[in-house]
Coordinates of C-alpha atoms in Angstrom, one line a residue:
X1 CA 140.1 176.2 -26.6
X2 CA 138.1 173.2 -27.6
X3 CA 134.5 172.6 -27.4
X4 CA 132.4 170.4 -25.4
X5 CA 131.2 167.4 -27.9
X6 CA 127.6 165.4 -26.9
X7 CA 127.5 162.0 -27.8
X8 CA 124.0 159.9 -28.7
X9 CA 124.3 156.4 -29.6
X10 CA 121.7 154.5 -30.9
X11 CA 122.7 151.0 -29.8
X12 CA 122.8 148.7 -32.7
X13 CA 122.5 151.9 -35.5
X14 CA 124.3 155.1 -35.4
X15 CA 126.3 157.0 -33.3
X16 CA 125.9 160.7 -33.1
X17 CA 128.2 163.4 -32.3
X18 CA 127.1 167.0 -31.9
X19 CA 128.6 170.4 -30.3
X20 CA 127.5 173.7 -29.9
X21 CA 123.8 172.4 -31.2
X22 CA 124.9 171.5 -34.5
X23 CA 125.2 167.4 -35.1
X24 CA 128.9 167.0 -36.7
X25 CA 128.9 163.0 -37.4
X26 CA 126.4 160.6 -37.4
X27 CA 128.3 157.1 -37.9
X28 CA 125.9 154.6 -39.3
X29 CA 127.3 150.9 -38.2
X30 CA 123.3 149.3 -39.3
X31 CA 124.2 149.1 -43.1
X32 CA 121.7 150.2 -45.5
X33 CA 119.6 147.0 -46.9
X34 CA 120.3 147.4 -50.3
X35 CA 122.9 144.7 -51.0
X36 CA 124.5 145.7 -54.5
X37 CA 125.6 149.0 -52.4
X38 CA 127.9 147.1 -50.4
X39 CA 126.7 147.0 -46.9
X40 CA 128.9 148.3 -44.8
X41 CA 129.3 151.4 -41.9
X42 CA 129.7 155.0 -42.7
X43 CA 130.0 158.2 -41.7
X44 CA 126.7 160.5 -42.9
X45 CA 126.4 163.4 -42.2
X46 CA 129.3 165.4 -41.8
X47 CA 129.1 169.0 -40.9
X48 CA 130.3 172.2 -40.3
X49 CA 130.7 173.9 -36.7
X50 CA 128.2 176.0 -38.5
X51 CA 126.3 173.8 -39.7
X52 CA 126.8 173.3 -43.3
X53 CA 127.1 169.9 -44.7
X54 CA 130.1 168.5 -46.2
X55 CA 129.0 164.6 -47.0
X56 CA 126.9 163.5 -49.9
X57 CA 124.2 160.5 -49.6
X58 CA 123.4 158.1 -52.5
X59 CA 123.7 160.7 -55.2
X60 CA 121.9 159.2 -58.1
X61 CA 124.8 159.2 -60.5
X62 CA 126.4 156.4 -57.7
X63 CA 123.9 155.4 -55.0
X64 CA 127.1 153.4 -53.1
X65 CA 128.6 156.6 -52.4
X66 CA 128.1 157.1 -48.8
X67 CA 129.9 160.1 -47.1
X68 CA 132.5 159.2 -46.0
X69 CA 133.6 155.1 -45.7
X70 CA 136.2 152.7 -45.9
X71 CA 136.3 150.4 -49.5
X72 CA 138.1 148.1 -51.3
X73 CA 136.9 148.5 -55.1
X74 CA 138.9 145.4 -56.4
X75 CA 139.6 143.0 -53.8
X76 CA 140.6 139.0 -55.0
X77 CA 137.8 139.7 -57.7
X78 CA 135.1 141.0 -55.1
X79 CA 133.9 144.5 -55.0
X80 CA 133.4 146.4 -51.6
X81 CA 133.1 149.3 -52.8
X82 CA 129.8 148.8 -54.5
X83 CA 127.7 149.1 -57.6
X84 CA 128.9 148.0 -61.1
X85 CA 132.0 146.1 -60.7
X86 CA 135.1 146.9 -63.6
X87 CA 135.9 143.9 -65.5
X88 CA 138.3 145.1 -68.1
X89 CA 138.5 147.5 -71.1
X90 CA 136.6 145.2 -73.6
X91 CA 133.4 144.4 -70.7
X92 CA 134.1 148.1 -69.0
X93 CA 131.7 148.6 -66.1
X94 CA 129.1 145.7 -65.4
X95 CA 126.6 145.0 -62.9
X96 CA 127.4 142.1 -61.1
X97 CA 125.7 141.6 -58.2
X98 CA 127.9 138.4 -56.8
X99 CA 130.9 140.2 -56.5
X100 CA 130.2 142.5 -54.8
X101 CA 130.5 142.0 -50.6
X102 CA 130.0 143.4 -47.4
X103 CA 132.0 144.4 -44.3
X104 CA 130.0 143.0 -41.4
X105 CA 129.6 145.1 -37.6
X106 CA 131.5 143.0 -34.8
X107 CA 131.2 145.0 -31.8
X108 CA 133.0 147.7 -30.1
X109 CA 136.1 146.6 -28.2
X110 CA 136.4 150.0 -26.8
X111 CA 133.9 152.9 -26.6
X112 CA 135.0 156.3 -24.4
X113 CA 133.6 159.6 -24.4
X114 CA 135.5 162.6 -22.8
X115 CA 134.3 166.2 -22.6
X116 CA 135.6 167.0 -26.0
X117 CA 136.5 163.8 -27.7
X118 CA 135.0 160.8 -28.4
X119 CA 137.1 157.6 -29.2
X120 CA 135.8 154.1 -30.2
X121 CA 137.7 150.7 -31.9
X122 CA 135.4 148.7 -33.6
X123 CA 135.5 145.1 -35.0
X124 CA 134.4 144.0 -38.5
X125 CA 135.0 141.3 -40.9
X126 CA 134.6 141.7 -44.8
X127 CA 132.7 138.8 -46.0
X128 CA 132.3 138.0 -50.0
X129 CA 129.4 137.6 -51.5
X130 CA 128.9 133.5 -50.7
X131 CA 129.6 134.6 -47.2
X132 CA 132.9 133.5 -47.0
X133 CA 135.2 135.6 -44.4
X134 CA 138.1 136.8 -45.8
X135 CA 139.4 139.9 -43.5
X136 CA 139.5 141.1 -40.2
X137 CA 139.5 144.4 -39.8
X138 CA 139.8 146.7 -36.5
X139 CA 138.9 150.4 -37.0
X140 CA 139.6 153.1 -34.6
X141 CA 137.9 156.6 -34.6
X142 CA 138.4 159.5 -33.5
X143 CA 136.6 163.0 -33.5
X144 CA 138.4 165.7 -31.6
X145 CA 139.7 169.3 -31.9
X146 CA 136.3 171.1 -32.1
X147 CA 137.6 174.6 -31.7
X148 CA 135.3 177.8 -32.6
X149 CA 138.0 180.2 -32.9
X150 CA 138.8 177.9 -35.5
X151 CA 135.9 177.0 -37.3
X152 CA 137.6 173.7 -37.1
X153 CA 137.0 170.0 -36.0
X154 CA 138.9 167.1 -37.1
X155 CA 138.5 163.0 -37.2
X156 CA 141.3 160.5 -37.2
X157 CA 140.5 156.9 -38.6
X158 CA 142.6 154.1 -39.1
X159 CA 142.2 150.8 -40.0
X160 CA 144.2 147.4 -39.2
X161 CA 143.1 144.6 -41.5
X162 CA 144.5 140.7 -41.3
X163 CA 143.8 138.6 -44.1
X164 CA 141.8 135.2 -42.9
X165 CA 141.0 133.8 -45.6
X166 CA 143.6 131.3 -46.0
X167 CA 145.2 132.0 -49.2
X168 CA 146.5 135.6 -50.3
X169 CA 144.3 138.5 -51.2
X170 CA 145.2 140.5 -53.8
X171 CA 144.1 144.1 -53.5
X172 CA 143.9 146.6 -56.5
X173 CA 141.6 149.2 -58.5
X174 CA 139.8 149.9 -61.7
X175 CA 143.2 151.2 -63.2
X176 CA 145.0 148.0 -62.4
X177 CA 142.1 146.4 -64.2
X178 CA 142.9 148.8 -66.4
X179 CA 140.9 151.8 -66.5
X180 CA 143.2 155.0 -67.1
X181 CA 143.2 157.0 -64.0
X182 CA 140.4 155.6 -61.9
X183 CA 142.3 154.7 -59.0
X184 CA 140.0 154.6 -56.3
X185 CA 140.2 152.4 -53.5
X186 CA 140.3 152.6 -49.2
X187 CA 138.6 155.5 -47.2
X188 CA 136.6 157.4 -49.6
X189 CA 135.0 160.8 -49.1
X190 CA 132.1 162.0 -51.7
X191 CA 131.5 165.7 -51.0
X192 CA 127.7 166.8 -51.3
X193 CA 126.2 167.5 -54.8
X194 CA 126.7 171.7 -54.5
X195 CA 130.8 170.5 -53.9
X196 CA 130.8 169.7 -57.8
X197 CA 133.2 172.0 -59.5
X198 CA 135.5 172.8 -56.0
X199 CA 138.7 174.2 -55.3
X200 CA 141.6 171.7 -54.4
X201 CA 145.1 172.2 -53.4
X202 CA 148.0 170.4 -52.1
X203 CA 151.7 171.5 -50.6
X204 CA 154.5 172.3 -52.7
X205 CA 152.0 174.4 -55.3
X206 CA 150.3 171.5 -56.5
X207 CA 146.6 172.0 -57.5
X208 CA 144.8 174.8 -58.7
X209 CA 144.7 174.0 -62.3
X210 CA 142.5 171.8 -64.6
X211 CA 139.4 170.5 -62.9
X212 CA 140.2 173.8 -60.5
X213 CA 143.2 171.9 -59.2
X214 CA 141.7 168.3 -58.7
X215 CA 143.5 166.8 -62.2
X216 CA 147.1 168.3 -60.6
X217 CA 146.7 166.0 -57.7
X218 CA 145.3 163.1 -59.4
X219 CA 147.4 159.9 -58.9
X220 CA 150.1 162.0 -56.8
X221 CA 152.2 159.8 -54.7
X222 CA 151.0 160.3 -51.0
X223 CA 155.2 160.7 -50.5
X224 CA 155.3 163.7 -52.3
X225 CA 152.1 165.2 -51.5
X226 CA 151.0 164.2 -47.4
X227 CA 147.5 166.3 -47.9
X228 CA 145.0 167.6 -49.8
X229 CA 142.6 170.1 -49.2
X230 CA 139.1 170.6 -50.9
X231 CA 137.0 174.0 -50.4
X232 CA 133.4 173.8 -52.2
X233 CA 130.9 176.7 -52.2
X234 CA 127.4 176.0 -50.7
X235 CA 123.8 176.6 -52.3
X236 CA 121.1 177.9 -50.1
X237 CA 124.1 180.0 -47.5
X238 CA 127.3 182.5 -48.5
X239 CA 129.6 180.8 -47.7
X240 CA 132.3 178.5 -48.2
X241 CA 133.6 175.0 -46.6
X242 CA 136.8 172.9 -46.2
X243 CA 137.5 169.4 -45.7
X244 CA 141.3 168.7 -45.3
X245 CA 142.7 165.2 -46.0
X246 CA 146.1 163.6 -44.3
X247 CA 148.1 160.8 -44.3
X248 CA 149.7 159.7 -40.9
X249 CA 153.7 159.9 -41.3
X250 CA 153.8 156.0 -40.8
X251 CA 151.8 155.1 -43.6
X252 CA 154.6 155.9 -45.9
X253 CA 155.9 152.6 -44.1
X254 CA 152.9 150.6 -44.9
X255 CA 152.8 147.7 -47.1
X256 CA 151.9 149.1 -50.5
X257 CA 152.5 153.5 -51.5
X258 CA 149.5 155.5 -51.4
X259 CA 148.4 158.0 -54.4
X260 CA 145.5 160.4 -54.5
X261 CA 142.4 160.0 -55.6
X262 CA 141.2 163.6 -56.5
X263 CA 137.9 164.3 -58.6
X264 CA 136.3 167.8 -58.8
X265 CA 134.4 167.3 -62.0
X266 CA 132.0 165.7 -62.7
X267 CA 131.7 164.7 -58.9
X268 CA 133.4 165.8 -55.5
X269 CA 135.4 163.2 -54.4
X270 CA 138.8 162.1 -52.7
X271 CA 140.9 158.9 -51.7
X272 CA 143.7 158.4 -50.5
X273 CA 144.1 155.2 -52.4
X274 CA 146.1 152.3 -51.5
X275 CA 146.3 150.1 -54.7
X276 CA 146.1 153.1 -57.6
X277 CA 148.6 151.9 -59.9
X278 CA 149.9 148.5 -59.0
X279 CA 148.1 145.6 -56.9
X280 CA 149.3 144.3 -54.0
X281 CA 149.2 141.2 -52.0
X282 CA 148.3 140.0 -48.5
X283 CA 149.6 137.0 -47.7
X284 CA 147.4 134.7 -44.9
X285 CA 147.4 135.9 -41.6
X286 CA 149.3 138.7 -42.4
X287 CA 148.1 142.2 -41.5
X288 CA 148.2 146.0 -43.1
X289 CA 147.6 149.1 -41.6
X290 CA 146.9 153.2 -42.3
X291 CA 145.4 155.9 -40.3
X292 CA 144.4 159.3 -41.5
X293 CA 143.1 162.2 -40.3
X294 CA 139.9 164.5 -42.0
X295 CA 139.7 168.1 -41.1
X296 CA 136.2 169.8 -41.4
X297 CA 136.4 173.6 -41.8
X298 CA 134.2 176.2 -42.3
X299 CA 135.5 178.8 -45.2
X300 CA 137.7 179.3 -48.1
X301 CA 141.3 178.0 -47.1
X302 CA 144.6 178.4 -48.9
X303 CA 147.7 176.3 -48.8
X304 CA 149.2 178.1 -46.1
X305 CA 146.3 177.6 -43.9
X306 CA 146.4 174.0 -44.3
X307 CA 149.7 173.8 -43.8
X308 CA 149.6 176.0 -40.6
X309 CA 146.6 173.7 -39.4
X310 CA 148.9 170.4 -39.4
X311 CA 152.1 172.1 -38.2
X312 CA 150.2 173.3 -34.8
X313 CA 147.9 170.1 -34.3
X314 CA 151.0 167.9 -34.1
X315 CA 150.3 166.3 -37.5

C-alpha cells in the first residue's frame, strides 16, 4: 500500500516533498547565484523512506554537481552542465566562464497534488551565456510509489526540448570532443560523498567488476542494458541504500541512442547520456524527448530485485 506524501512549496524556490516525517525531495527551481555552476533547477536532497540521504551537494572536487539535474555538457559550443568547459585533447579542461549557460524557470503549466503523488510540468528555456534563447524545454515530474513494505519510492522525469534558436544545435559530450570515456551528458545523478566506492549492477550479469561493477556498465548502450542500479554504504548508520536508474521503453525511439554514464571511483555518479559517443543534431523548431524513472531504496539490492521492482511497477 502506498504512503501518504505532504507537499510544501515555497513559491518562487523549492518545492518539498515529505512522507512518513522524513523530507524525500526538495526540488530547487531559484538557481544558486553562482553563474560558472550553471544555473539551473535541481533536485537536492534526495532521501531514503528512512531517512538516509542519497544526493550529493557541491562536492569540492565539482561544485556544479547538484543531486540530481538535467544538463547538456556540450551543447553548439556552450556548457550547461557547468564548471570547466572541455575544449579538446591539446587545451583539455579550461575554465571558461562565457560558455557556459543557464536553463531559466518559466512557470508551472500544471501543478497537482494527490494523496500519494505529486505531479507538476514545468516550463524552461536554456539561454547561452550572451542571453541568447536557444531551447525550450518542458519538464514533467513525478514522485510516486512511496511504499514502506518496500522501503521504496520512485520519481519519473522527462523532458521535451524544441530547438528555437533558429539554426541547428548540435548536442554532444567530452568524448565527442574527444575525451576517452567521459561521456556525460542529460539527467545526471551525483551520489553523496560516503557513495564513493559503490556497488553497481545492470541486467543480463553486467556489473560487478572493475570499479565494483561501475567500469562494466560504462558506455553500455541503453538498448542492451534498460537500468542500472547503484547500492552505496552510509557513514554515521548500518546500513545500506539504492538508487535504481531506467530508461522509458520509448526512448529507444528517440532521436539519438542512449549509453550509460557509470562512475563509482573516484566519484558516485550516473547518466544516462544522450550524446556519449557521437553528436547529434537538432534542426530548428524541431523537438526531442526522453523520460526516465529513479528509484530510491533503502538496503543492499541484487539484480533480481531490481528486476522484480520494474516487472511489478509496470516499467
Amino acid at each position: 500500500m502506498t504512503q501518504h506524501i505532504t507537499v510544501t512549496h515555497t513559491h518562487g524556490e523549492r518545492i518539498s516533498v515529505a512522507s512518513g516525517g522524513v523530507e524525500l525531495m526538495a526540488y530547487v527551481y531559484r538557481p544558486d547565484p553562482e553563474a560558472f555552476e550553471a544555473r539551473k533547477p535541481y533536485a537536492h536532497p534526495l532521501r531514503t523512506l528512512a531517512g538516509n540521504p542519497v544526493s550529493g551537494y557541491r562536492p569540492s572536487d565539482h561544485r556544479w554537481h547538484k543531486g540530481l539535474q538535467m544538463t547538456s555538457s556540450h551543447l553548439s559550443g556552450q556548457n550547461f552542465w557547468g564548471g570547466n568547459s572541455y575544449l579538446g585533447p591539446e587545451q583539455g579542461y579550461q575554465h571558461v566562464e562565457e560558455r557556459v549557460g543557464s536553463m531559466r524557470h518559466d512557470g508551472f503549466e500544471e501543478f497537482a497534488v494527490a494523496d500519494d503523488r505529486l505531479r507538476f510540468v514545468e516550463n524552461l528555456t536554456w539561454v547561452e551565456n550572451a542571453g541568447q534563447e536557444w531551447a525550450r524545454e518542458v519538464r514533467t515530474i513525478e514522485l510516486h510509489s512511496v511504499e514502506p513494505e518496500e522501503g521504496t519510492w520512485a520519481l519519473d522525469w522527462s523532458i521535451q526540448l524544441t530547438n528555437i534558436r533558429g539554426e541547428a544545435l548540435h548536442f554532444g559530450s567530452p568524448t565527442t570532443a574527444g575525451r576517452e570515456m567521459a561521456g556525460y551528458t542529460g539527467l545526471n545523478w551525483r551520489g553523496p560523498r560516503d557513495f564513493t566506492g559503490g556497488d553497481v549492477i545492470g541486467p543480463d550479469g553486467r556489473g560487478g567488476e572493475g570499479e565494483k561493477g561501475a567500469s562494466d556498465l560504462m558506455g553500455t548502450p541503453a538498448a542492451e542494458a534498460p537500468w542500472v542500479a547503484f547500492t552505496g554504504e552510509h557513514d554515521g548508520v548500518d546500513g545500506h541504500s539504492t538508487l535504481l536508474f531506467a530508461h522509458a521503453p520509448e526512448n529507444a525511439e528517440s532521436i539519438h541512442a542512449s549509453h550509460w554514464f557509470v562512475r563509482s571511483e573516484p566519484i558516485p555518479s550516473v547518466a544516462p547520456s544522450w550524446a556519449f559517443f557521437e553528436e547529434f543534431e537538432l534542426p530548428p523548431g524541431e523537438s526531442f524527448g526522453y523520460r526516465y524513472r529513479v528509484v530510491v531504496a533503502d538496503g543492499a539490492w541484487d539484480r533480481a530485485r531490481a528486476e522484480g521492482y520494474l516487472k511489478n511497477h509496470g516499467w
